[in-house]
Short mmCIF file of C-alpha atoms and ligand atoms in Angstrom, two decimals:
data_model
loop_
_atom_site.label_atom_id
_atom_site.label_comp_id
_atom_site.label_asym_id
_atom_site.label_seq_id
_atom_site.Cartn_x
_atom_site.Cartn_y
_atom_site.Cartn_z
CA UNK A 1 -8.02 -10.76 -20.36
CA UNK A 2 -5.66 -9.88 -17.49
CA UNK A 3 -7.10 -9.86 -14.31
CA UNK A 4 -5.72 -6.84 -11.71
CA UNK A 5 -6.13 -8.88 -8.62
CA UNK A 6 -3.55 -7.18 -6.60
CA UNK A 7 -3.44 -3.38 -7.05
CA UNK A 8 -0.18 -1.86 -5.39
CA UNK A 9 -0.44 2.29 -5.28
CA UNK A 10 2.72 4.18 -4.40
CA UNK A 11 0.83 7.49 -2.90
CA UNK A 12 2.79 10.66 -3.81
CA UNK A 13 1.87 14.20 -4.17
CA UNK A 14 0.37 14.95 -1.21
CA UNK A 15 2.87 17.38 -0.27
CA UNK A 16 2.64 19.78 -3.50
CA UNK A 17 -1.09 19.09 -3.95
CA UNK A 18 -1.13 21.74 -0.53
CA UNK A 19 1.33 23.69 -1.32
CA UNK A 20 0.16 24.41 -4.58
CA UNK A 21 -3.17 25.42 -2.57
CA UNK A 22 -1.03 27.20 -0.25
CA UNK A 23 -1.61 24.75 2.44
CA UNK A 24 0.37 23.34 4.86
CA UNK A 25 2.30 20.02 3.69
CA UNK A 26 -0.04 18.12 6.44
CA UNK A 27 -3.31 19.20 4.86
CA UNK A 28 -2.16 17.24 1.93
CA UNK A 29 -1.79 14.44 3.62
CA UNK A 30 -5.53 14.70 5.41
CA UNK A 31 -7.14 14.60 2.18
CA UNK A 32 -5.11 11.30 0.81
CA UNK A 33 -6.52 9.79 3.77
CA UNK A 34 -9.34 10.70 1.95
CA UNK A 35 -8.82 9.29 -0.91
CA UNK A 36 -7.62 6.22 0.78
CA UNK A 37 -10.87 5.32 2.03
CA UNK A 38 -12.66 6.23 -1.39
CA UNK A 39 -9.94 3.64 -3.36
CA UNK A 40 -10.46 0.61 -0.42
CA UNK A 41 -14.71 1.51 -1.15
CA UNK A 42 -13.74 1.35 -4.81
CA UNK A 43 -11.92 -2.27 -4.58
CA UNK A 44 -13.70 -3.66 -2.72
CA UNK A 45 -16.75 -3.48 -4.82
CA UNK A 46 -15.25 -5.14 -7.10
CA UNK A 47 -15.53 -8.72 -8.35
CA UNK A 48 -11.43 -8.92 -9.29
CA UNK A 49 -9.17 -6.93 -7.21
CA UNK A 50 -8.67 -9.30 -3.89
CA UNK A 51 -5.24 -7.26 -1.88
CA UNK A 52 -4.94 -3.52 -2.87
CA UNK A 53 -1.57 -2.79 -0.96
CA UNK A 54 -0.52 1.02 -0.27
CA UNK A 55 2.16 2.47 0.74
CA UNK A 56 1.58 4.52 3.59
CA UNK A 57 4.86 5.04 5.63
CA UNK A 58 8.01 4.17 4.44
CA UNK A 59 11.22 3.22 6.37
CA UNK A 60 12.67 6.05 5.35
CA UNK A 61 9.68 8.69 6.00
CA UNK A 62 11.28 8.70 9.85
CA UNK A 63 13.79 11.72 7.98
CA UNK A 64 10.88 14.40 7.79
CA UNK A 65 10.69 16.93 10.10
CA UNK A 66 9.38 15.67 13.29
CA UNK A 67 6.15 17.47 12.72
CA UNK A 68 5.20 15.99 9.94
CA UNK A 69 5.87 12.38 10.81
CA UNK A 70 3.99 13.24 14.12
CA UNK A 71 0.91 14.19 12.13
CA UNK A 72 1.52 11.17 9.93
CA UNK A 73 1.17 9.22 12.69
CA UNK A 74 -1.82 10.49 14.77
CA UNK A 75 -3.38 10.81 11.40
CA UNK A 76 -2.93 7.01 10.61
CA UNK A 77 -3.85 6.24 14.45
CA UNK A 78 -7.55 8.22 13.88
CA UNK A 79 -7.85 7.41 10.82
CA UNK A 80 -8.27 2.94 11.72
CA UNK A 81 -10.14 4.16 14.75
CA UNK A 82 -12.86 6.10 13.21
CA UNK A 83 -12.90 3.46 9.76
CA UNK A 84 -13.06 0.28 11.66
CA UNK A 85 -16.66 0.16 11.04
CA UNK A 86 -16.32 1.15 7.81
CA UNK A 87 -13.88 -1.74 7.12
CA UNK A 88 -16.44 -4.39 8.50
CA UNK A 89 -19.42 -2.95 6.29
CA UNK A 90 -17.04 -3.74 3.41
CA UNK A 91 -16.07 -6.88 4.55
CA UNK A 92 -12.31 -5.87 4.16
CA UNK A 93 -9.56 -7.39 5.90
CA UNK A 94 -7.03 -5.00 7.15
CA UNK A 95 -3.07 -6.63 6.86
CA UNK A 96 -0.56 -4.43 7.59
CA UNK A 97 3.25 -5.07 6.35
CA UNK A 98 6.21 -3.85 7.58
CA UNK A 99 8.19 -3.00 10.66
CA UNK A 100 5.90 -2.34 13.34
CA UNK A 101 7.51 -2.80 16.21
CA UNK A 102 8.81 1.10 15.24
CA UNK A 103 5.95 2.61 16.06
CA UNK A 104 4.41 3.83 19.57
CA UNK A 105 2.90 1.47 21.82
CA UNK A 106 -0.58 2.88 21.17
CA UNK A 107 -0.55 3.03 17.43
CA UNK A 108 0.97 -0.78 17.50
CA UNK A 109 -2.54 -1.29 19.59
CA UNK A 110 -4.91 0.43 17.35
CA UNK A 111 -3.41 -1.07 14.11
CA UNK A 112 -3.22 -5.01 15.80
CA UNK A 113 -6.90 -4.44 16.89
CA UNK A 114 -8.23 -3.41 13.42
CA UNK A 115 -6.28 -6.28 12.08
CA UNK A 116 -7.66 -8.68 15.00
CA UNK A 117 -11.33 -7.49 14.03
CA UNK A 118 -11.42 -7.63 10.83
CA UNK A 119 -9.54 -11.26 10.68
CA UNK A 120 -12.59 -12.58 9.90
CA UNK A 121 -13.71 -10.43 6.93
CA UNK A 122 -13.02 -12.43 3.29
CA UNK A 123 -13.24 -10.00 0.64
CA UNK A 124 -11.06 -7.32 -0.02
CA UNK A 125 -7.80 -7.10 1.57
CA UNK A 126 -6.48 -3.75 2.20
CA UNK A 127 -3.06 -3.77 3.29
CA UNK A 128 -1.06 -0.75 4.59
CA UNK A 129 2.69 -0.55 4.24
CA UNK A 130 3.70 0.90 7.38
CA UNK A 131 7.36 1.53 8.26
CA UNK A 132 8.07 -0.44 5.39
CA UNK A 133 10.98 -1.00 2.75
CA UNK A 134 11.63 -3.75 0.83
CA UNK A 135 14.96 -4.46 1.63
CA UNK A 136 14.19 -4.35 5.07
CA UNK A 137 11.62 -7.02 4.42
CA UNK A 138 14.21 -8.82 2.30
CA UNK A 139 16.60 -8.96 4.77
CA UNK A 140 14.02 -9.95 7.72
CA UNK A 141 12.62 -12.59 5.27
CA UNK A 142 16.44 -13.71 4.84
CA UNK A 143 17.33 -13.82 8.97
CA UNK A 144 13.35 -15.83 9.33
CA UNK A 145 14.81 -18.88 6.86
CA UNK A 146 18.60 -18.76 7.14
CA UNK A 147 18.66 -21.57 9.60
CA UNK A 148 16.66 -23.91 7.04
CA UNK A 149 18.71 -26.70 5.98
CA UNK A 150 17.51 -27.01 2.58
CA UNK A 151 17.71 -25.05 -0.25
CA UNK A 152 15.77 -22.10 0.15
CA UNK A 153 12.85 -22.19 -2.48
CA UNK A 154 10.98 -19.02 -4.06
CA UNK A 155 7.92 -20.46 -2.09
CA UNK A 156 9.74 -20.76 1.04
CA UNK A 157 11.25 -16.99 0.38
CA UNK A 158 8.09 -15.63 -0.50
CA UNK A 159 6.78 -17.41 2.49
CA UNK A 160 8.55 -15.69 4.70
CA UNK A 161 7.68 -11.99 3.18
CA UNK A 162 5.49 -9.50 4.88
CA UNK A 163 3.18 -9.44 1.19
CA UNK A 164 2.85 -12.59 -0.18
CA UNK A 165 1.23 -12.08 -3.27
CA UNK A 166 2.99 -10.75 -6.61
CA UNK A 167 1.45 -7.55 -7.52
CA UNK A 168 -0.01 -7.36 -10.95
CA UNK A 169 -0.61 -3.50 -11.27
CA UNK A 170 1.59 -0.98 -9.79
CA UNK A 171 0.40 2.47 -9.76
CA UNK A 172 2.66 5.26 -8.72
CA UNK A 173 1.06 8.84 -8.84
CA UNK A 174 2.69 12.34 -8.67
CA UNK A 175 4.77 12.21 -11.30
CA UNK A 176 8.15 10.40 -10.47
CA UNK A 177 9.19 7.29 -12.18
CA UNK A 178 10.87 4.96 -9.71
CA UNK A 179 9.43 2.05 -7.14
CA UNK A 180 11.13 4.03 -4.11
CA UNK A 181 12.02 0.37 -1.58
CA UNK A 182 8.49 -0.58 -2.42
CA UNK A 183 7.37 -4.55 -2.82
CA UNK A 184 10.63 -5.15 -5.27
CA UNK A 185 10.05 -8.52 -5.00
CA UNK A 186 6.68 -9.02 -5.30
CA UNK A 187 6.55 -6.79 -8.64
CA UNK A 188 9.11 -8.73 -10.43
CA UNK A 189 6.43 -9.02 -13.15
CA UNK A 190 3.68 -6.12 -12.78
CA UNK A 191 2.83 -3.58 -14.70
CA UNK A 192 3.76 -0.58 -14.00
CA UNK A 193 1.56 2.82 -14.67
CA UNK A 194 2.90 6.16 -13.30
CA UNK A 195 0.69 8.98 -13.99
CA UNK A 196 1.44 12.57 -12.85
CA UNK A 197 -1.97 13.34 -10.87
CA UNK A 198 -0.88 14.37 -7.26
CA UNK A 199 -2.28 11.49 -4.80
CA UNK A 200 -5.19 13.93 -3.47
CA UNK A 201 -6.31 14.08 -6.62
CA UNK A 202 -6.49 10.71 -7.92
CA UNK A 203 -9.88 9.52 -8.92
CA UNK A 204 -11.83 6.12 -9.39
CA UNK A 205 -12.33 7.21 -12.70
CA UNK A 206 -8.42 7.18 -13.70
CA UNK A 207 -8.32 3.84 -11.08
CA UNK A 208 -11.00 2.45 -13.86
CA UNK A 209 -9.18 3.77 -17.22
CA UNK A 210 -5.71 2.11 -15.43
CA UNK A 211 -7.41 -0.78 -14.92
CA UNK A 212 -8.94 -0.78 -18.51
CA UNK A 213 -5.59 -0.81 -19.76
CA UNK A 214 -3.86 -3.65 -17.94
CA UNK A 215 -6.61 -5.56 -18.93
CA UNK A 216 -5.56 -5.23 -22.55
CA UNK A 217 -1.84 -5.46 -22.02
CA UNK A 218 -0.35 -8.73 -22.84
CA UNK A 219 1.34 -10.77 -19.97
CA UNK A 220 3.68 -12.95 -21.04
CA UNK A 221 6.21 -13.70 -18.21
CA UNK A 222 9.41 -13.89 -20.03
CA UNK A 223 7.53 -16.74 -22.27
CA UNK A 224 6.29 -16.47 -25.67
CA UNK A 225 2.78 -15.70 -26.91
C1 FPP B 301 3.72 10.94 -0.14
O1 FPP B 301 3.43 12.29 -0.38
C2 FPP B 301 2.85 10.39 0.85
C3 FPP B 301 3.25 9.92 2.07
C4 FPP B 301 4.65 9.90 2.51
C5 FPP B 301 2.31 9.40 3.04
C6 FPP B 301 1.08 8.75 2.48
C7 FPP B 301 -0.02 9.05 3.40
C8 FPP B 301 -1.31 9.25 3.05
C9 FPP B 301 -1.84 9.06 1.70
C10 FPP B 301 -2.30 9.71 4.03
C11 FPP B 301 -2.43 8.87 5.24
C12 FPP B 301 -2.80 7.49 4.95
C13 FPP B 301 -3.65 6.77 5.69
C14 FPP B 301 -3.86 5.37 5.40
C15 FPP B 301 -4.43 7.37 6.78
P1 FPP B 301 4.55 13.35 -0.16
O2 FPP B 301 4.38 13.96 1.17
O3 FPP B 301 5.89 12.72 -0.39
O4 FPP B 301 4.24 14.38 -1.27
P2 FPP B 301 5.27 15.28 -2.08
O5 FPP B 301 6.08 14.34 -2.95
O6 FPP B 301 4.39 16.17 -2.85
O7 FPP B 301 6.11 16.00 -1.06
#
């Protein structure tokens, strides 16, 4: 039986899930914060899943209207502060990836000191992807090692990656089918399950079913059975 020990979830929907409602745009977004808590809870309850990885901000979520990444932002920035605790009672270790030097002063300080206080903490990790993209982390990955003299190994690349694990289950939710600049490398060989719930919606129950399924799928990694 498979084992889902690294859960990636591309987070989409939140936008129509308050429209629909006839909310604004950033109401969706408050309640997949939401959501984001009740998934960490979820994981890290669990005996298998050790890194769930989400995809919070992307390098290219700077091209919304100002507003919106403003609220994105102070939403993020409140949401570590008031969880902090929360984090520690779950013994989950926050590791961000991504750019962060993007970000204000301020939020750079609230998200280095729930990753300094929760260093310590060894069972889930919960890592944010925050002004991320995957090629960007390719291509800082590729200026980290291009000085190495030696061939450059896919432990040394992977090495030098924000995420450093391969993702086994990738989860995408509101209904498109593409990975959108998210850990390309890393899901060179996970499974991928799009479903067309809107992020706000998602529940541990479909988290469970999705995991029920990948447990049953046959891995074979370009080998044979
Ligand atoms: C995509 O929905 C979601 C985002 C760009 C941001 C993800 C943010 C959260 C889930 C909430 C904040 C997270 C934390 C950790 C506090 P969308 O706006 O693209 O939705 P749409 O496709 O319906 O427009």
């Amino acid at each position: 039986m498979n084992q889902a020990k690294h859960i990636a979830i591309i987070m989409d929907g939140n936008g129509r899930w308050a429209e629909l409602q006839g909310l604004k745009r950033v109401k969706g977004h408050e309640a997949g914060a939401k959501v984001v808590k009740e998934i960490t809870t979820y994981c890290s309850q669990s005996q298998d899943i050790e890194r769930l990885t989400l995809y919070a901000f992307s390098t290219e979520n700077w091209k919304r209207p100002r507003l919106e990444v403003e609220f994105l932002m102070k939403l993020l920035n409140n949401y570590l502060k008031k969880e902090l605790p929360s984090y520690l009672d779950l013994n989950v270790r926050f590791e961000p990836i991504g750019d962060l030097g993007a970000f204000s002063k301020s939020l750079q300080k609230t998200i280095q000191n729930v990753k300094e206080k929760t260093a310590h903490c060894d069972g889930l990790v919960q890592s944010l992807a925050l002004n991320y993209g995957a090629q960007d982390e390719i291509l800082r990955a590729i200026n980290k090692i291009k000085e190495c003299e030696s061939p450059v190994t896919e432990v040394m690349f992977s090495n030098a990656l924000d995420c450093k694990q391969n993702v086994d289950l990738l989860i995408r939710t509101g209904g498109d089918h593409r990975l959108s600049n998210f850990l390309l490398w890393q899901a060179a060989y996970a499974e991928l399950h799009f479903c067309n719930t809107l992020w706000p919606d998602f529940t541990i129950k479909q988290l469970e079913a999705i995991i029920q399924d990948f447990e049953q799928v046959e891995r074979r990694f370009g080998g044979l059975k």
